[in-house]
Coordinates of C-alpha atoms and ligand atoms in Angstrom, one line a residue:
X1215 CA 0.0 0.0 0.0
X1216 CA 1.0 3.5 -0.7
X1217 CA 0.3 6.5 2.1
X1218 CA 0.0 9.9 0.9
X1219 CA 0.3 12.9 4.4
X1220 CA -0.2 16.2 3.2
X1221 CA -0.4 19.4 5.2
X1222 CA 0.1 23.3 4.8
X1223 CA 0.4 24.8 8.3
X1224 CA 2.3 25.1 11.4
X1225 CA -0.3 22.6 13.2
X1226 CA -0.7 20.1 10.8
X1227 CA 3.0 19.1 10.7
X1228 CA 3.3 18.8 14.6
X1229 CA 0.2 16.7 14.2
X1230 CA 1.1 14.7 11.4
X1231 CA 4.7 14.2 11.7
X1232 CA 4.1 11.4 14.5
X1233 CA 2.3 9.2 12.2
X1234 CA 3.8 9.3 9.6
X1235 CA 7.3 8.8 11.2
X1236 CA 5.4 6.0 12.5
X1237 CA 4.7 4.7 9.1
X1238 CA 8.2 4.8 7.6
X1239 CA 9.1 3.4 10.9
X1240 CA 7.1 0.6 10.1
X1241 CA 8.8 0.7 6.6
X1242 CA 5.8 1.7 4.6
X1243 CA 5.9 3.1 1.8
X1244 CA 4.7 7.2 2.4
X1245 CA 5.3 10.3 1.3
X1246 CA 4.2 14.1 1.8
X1247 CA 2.5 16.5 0.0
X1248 CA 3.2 19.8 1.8
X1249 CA 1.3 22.7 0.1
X1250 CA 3.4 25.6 2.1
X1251 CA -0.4 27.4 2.5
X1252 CA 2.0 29.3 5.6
X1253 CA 5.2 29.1 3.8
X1254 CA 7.5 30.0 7.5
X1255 CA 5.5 28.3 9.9
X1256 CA 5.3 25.1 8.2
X1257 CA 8.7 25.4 7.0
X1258 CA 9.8 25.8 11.1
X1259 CA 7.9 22.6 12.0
X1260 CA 9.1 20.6 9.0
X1261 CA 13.1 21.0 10.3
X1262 CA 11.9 20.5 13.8
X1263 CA 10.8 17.1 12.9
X1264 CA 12.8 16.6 10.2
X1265 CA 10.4 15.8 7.7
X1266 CA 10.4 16.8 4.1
X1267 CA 8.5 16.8 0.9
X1268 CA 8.4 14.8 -1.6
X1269 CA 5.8 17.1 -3.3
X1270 CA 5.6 21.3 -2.6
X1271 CA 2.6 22.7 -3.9
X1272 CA 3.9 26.2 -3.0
X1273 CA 0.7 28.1 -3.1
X1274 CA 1.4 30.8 -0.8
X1275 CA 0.9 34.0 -2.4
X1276 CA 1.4 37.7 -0.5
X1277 CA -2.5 38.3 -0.8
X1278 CA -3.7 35.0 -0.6
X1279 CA -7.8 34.2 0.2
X1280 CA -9.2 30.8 1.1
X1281 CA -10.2 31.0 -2.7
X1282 CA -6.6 31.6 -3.6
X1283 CA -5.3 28.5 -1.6
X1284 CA -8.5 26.4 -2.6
X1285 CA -8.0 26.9 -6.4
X1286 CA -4.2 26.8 -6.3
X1287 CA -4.5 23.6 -4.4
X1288 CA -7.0 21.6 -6.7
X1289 CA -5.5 22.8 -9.6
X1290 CA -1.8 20.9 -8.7
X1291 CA -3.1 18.3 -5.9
X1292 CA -4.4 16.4 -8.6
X1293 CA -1.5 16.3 -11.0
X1294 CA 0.6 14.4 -7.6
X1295 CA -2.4 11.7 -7.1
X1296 CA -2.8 10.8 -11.0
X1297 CA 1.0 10.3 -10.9
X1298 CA 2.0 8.9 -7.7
X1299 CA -1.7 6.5 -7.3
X1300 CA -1.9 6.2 -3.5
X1301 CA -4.3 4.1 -1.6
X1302 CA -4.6 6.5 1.2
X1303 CA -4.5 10.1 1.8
X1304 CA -4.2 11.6 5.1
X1305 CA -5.4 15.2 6.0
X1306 CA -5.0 16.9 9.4
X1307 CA -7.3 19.2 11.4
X1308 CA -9.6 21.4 9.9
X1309 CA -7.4 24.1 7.6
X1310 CA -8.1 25.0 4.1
X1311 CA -5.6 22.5 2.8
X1312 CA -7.0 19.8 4.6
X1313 CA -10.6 20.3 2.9
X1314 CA -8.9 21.0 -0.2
X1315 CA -6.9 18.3 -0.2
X1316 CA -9.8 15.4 1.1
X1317 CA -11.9 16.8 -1.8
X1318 CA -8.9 16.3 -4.6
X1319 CA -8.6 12.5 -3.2
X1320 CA -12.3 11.8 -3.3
X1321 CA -12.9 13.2 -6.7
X1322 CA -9.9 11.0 -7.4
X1323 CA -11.3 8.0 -5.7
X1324 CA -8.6 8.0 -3.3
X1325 CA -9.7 6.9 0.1
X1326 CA -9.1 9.7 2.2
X1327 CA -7.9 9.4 6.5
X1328 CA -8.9 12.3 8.6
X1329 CA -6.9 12.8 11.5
X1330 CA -8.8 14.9 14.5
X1331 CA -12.1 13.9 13.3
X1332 CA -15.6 14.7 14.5
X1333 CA -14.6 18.1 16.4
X1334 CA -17.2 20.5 16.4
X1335 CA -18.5 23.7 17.9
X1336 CA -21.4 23.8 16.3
X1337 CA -21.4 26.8 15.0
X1338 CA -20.9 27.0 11.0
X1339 CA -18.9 30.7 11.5
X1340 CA -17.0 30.4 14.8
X1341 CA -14.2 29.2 14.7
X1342 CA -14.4 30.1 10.6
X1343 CA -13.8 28.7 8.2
X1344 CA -12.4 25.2 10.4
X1345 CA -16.1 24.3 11.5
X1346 CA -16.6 23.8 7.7
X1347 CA -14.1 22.4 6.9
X1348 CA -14.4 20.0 9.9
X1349 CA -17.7 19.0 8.5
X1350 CA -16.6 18.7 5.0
X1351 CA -13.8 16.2 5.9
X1352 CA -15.7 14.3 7.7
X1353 CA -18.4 13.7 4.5
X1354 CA -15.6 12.5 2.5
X1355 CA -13.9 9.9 4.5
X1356 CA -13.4 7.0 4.6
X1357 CA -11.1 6.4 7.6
X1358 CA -12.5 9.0 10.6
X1359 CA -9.7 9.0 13.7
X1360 CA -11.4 10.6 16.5
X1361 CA -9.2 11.8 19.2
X1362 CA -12.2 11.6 22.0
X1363 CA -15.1 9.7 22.7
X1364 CA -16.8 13.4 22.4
X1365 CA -15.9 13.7 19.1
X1366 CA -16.9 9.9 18.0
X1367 CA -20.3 11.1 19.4
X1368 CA -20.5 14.3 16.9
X1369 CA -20.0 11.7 14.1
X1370 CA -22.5 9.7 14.8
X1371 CA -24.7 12.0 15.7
X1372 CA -24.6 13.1 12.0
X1373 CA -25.5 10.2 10.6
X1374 CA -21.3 8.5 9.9
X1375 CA -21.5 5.2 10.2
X1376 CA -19.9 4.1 13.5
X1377 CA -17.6 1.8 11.7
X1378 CA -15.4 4.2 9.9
X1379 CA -14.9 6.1 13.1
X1380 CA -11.8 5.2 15.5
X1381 CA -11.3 6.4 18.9
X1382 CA -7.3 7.0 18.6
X1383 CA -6.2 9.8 20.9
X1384 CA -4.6 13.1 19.5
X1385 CA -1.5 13.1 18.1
X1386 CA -0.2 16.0 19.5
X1387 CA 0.6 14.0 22.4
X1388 CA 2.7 12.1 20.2
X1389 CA 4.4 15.2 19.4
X1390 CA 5.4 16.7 22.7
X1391 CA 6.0 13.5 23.9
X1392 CA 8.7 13.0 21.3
X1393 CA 10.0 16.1 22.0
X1394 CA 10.1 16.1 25.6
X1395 CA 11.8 12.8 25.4
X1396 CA 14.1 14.1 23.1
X1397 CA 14.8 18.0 25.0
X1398 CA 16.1 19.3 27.9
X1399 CA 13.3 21.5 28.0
X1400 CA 14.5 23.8 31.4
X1401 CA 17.4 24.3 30.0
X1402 CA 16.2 25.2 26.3
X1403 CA 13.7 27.9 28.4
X1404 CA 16.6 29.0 30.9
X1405 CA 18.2 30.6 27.2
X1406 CA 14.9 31.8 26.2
X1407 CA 13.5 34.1 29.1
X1408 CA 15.4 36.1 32.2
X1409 CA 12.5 35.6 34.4
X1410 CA 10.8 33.2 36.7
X1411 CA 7.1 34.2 36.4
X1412 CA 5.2 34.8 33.3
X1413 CA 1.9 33.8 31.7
X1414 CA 1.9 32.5 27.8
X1415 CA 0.2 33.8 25.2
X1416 CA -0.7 33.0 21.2
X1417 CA -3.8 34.4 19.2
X1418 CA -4.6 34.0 15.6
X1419 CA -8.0 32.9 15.2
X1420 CA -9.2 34.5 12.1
X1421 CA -13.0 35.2 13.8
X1422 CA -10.5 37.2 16.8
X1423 CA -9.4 39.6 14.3
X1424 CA -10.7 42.8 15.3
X1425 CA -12.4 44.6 18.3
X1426 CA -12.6 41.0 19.7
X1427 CA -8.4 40.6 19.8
X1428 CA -8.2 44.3 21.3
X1429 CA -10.1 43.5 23.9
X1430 CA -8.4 40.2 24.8
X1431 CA -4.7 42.0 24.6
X1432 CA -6.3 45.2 27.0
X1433 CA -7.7 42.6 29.2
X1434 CA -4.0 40.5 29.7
X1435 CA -2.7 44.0 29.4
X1436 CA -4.3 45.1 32.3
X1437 CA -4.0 41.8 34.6
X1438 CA 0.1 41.9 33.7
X1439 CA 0.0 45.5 35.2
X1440 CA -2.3 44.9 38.1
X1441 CA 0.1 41.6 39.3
X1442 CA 3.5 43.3 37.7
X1443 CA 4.0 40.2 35.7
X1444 CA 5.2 39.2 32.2
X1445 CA 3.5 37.9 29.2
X1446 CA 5.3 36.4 26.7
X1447 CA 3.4 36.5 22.9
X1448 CA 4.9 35.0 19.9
X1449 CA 3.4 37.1 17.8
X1450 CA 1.8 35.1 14.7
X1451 CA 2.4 35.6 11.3
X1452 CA -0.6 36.6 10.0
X1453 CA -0.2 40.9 8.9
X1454 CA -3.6 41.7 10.7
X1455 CA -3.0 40.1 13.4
X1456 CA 0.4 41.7 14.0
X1457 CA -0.9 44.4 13.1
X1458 CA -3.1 44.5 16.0
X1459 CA -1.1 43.5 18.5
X1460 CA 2.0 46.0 17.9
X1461 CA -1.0 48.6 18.0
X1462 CA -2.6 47.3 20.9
X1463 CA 0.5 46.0 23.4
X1464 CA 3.7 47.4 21.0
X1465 CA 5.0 49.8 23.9
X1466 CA 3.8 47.8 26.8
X1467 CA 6.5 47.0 29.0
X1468 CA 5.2 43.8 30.4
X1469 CA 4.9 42.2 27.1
X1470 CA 7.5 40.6 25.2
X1471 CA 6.6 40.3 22.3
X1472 CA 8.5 37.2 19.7
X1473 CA 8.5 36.0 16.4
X1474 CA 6.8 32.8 16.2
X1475 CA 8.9 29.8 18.2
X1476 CA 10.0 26.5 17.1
X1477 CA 7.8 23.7 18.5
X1478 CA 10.8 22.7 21.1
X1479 CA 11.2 26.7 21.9
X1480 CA 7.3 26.7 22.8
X1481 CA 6.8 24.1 24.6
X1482 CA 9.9 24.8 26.8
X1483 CA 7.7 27.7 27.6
X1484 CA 4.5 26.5 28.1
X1485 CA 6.2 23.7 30.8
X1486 CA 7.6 26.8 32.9
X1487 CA 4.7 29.4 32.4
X1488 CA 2.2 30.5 35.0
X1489 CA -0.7 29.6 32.8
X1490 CA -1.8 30.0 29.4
X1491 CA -4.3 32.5 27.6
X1492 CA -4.8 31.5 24.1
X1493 CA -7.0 31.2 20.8
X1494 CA -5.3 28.0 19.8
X1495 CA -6.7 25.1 19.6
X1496 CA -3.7 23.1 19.8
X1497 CA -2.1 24.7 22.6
X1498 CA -5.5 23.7 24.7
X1499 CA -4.4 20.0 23.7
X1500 CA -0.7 20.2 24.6
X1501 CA -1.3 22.4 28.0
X1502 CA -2.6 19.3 30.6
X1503 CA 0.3 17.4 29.8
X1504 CA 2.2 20.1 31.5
X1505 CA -0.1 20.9 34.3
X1506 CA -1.2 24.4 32.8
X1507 CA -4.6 26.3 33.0
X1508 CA -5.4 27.9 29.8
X1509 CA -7.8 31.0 29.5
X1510 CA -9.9 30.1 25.9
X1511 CA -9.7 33.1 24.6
X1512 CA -13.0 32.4 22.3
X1513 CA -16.7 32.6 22.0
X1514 CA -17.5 28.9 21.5
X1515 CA -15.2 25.9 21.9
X1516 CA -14.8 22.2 19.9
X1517 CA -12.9 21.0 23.0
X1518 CA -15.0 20.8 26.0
X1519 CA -12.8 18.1 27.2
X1520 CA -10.3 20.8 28.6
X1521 CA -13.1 22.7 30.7
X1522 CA -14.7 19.2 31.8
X1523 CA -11.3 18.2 32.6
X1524 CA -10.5 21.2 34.7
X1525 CA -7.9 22.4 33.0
X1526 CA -9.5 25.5 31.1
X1527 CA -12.5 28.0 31.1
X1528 CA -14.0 29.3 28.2
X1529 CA -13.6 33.0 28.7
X1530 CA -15.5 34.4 26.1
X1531 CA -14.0 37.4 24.1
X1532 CA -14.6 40.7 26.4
X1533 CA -12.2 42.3 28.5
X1534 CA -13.9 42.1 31.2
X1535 CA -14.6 37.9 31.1
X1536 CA -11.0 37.5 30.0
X1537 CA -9.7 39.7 33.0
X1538 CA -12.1 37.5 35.4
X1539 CA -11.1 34.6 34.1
X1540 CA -7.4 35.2 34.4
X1541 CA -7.6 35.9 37.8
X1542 CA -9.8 32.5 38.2
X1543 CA -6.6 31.2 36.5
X1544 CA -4.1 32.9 38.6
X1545 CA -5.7 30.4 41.6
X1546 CA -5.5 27.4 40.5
X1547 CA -2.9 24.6 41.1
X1548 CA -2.9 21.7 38.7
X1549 CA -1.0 18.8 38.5
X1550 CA 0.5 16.9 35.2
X1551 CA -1.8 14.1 35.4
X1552 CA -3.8 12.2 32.5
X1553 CA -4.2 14.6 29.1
X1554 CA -8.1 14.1 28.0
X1555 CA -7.2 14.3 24.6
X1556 CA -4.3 11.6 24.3
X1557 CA -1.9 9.2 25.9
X1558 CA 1.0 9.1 22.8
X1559 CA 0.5 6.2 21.3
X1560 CA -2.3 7.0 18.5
X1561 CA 0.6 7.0 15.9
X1562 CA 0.8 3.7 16.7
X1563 CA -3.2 2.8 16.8
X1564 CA -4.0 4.7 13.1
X1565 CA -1.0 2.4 11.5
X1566 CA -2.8 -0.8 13.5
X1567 CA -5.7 0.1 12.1
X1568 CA -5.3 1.1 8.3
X1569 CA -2.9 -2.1 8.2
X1570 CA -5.4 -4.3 9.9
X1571 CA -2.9 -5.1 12.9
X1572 CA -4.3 -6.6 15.8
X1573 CA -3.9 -4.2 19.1
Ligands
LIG1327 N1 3.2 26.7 18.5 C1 4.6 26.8 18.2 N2 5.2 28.0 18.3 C2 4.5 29.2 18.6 C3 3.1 29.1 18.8 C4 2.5 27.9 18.8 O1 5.2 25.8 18.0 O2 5.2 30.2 18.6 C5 2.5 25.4 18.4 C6 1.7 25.0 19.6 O3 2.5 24.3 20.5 C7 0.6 24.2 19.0 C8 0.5 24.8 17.6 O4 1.6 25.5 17.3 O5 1.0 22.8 18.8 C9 -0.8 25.6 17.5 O6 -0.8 26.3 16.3 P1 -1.9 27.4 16.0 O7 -2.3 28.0 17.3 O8 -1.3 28.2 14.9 O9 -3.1 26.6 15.4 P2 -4.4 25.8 15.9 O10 -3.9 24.7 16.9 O11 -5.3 26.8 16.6 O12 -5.0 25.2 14.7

């Protein structure tokens, strides 16, 4: 059998790189497809796990749309998959690639694999456009790895038949845990930041962008000010974003503000942070396996296992709610225990499954 991964973004390598390491591992025969949709950030992951192309779409342009990356995508995905014939395509997540990509394989015939199936938060616009493209995946598959019993339900609930869904775990515990296992991660944060206390921070939720991301960044602004404490932002790539946040916190002395880290880098910080405020949806999987508290920094959320599990509050976008729950955060002392969203070893459970292996 022949295994096709393909990504575009900064998550979707950290979440794909796992498995198919895993694969070659296991001496199959795989290769990627990256379509560089964020040429920098993908780029970053790709040396951190040193994984490389065999295909680069390359369809980052300056002023790209998600029409830009859609046609630019199904106009060179398919040339790969007439030529290279594989039996299985594996997408990631819930980007624009991903749905571009599951579409190409299904109009091709190719059965497609959909790693991080069946989230939802049920709402078609929020987070935008990943709820679609979520649901769109999902249609199309043929293999649907859900990382949580929670999401199995959504699938069913909508009609998927229950026996092309897999409970697996997230891979992003795959990740860290190959990182952690692989770092010295106090002493990669001891050359990163001077000081002992600080809370962590990423935004780039493309439904934040706005009024909505002022308010979060005056609400942490005004929390770092009240405590005298630091906040460290990698600031994301995205121009409006940055745009926003060198408007909003550019002068403020509490934040230090940094390009986007390395996956190593980050989560050398997020092990040694106070706790976590974020947009990310990733960051919310990663944080419990280092005992963190994240402040959601969003209107709705396809992860209710991190508020059920304790380790998060959906804080809404307001200043006000985000200042509350920050100082909600600021009292609460958690434990490493079990992540609810993986235990490492779904790398291992997708190649059982696909290859018909036994657990
Ligand atoms: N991340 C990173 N460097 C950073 C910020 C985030 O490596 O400077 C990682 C983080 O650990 C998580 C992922 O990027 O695994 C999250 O990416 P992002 O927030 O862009 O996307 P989302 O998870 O919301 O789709």
């Amino acid at each position: 059998m022949k295994f096709c991964f393909v990504f575009g973004t900064r998550p979707e390598v950290i979440k794909v790189a796992p498995v198919y390491k895993f694969f070659l591992q296991k001496g199959e025969e795989a290769f990627v497809v990256a379509t560089a949709q964020h040429r920098e950030m993908m780029d970053m992951m790709m040396n951190v796990f040193g994984v490389e192309a065999k295909y680069d779409l390359n369809v980052m342009t300056h002023d790209q749309t998600l029409d830009s990356i859609v046609a630019s995508i199904m106009q060179r995905l398919p040339l790969v998959l007439q030529r290279e014939k594989p039996d299985i395509l594996f997408v990631q997540g819930d980007t624009t690639t991903a749905m571009s990509c599951a579409i190409c394989a299904f109009h091709s015939k190719i059965k497609v694999a959909h790693i991080e199936a069946g989230l939802r938060s049920h709402d078609l616009y929020d987070p935008f456009p990943e709820e679609m493209n979520r649901r769109v995946i999902d249609v199309v598959s043929t293999y649907l790895f859900a990382p949580t019993n929670n999401a199995k339900e959504n699938l069913i609930k909508e009609g998927i038949e229950e026996d092309r869904i897999y409970t697996v775990g997230n891979t992003v515990v795959d990740a860290l845990n190959m990182i952690s296992n692989s770092f010295n991660l106090s002493q990669v944060r001891s050359q990163l930041v001077p000081f002992e206390k600080y809370i962590l921070m990423t935004l780039h939720r493309r439904e934040n962008i706005g009024e909505r991301m002022v308010s979060i960044l005056s609400a942490v602004a005004r929390f770092a000010r009240e405590r005298n404490v630091h906040v460290v932002l990698p600031v994301h790539k995205n121009p409006s974003v940055r745009r926003i946040v060198f408007d909003t916190v550019g002068s403020d002395p509490h934040f230090h503000l940094v390009e986007p880290l390395d996956y190593v880098s980050f989560l050398a910080l997020l092990e040694g942070c106070w706790f976590v405020v974020s947009d990310s949806g990733g960051v919310q999987e990663e944080a419990p396996s280092f005992g963190k508290f994240v402040v959601v920094a969003r209107r709705t959320t396809e992860r209710p296992e991190l508020i059920e599990s304790g380790f998060g509050i959906l804080a809404g976008t307001e200043e006000s709610s985000i200042h509350e729950a920050m100082v909600l955060a600021s009292q609460k002392k958690l434990d490493p225990s079990g992540n609810p969203f993986g235990d490492g070893k779904t790398s291992e459970r997708i190649w059982r499954i696909v290859r018909g292996v036994s657990q």
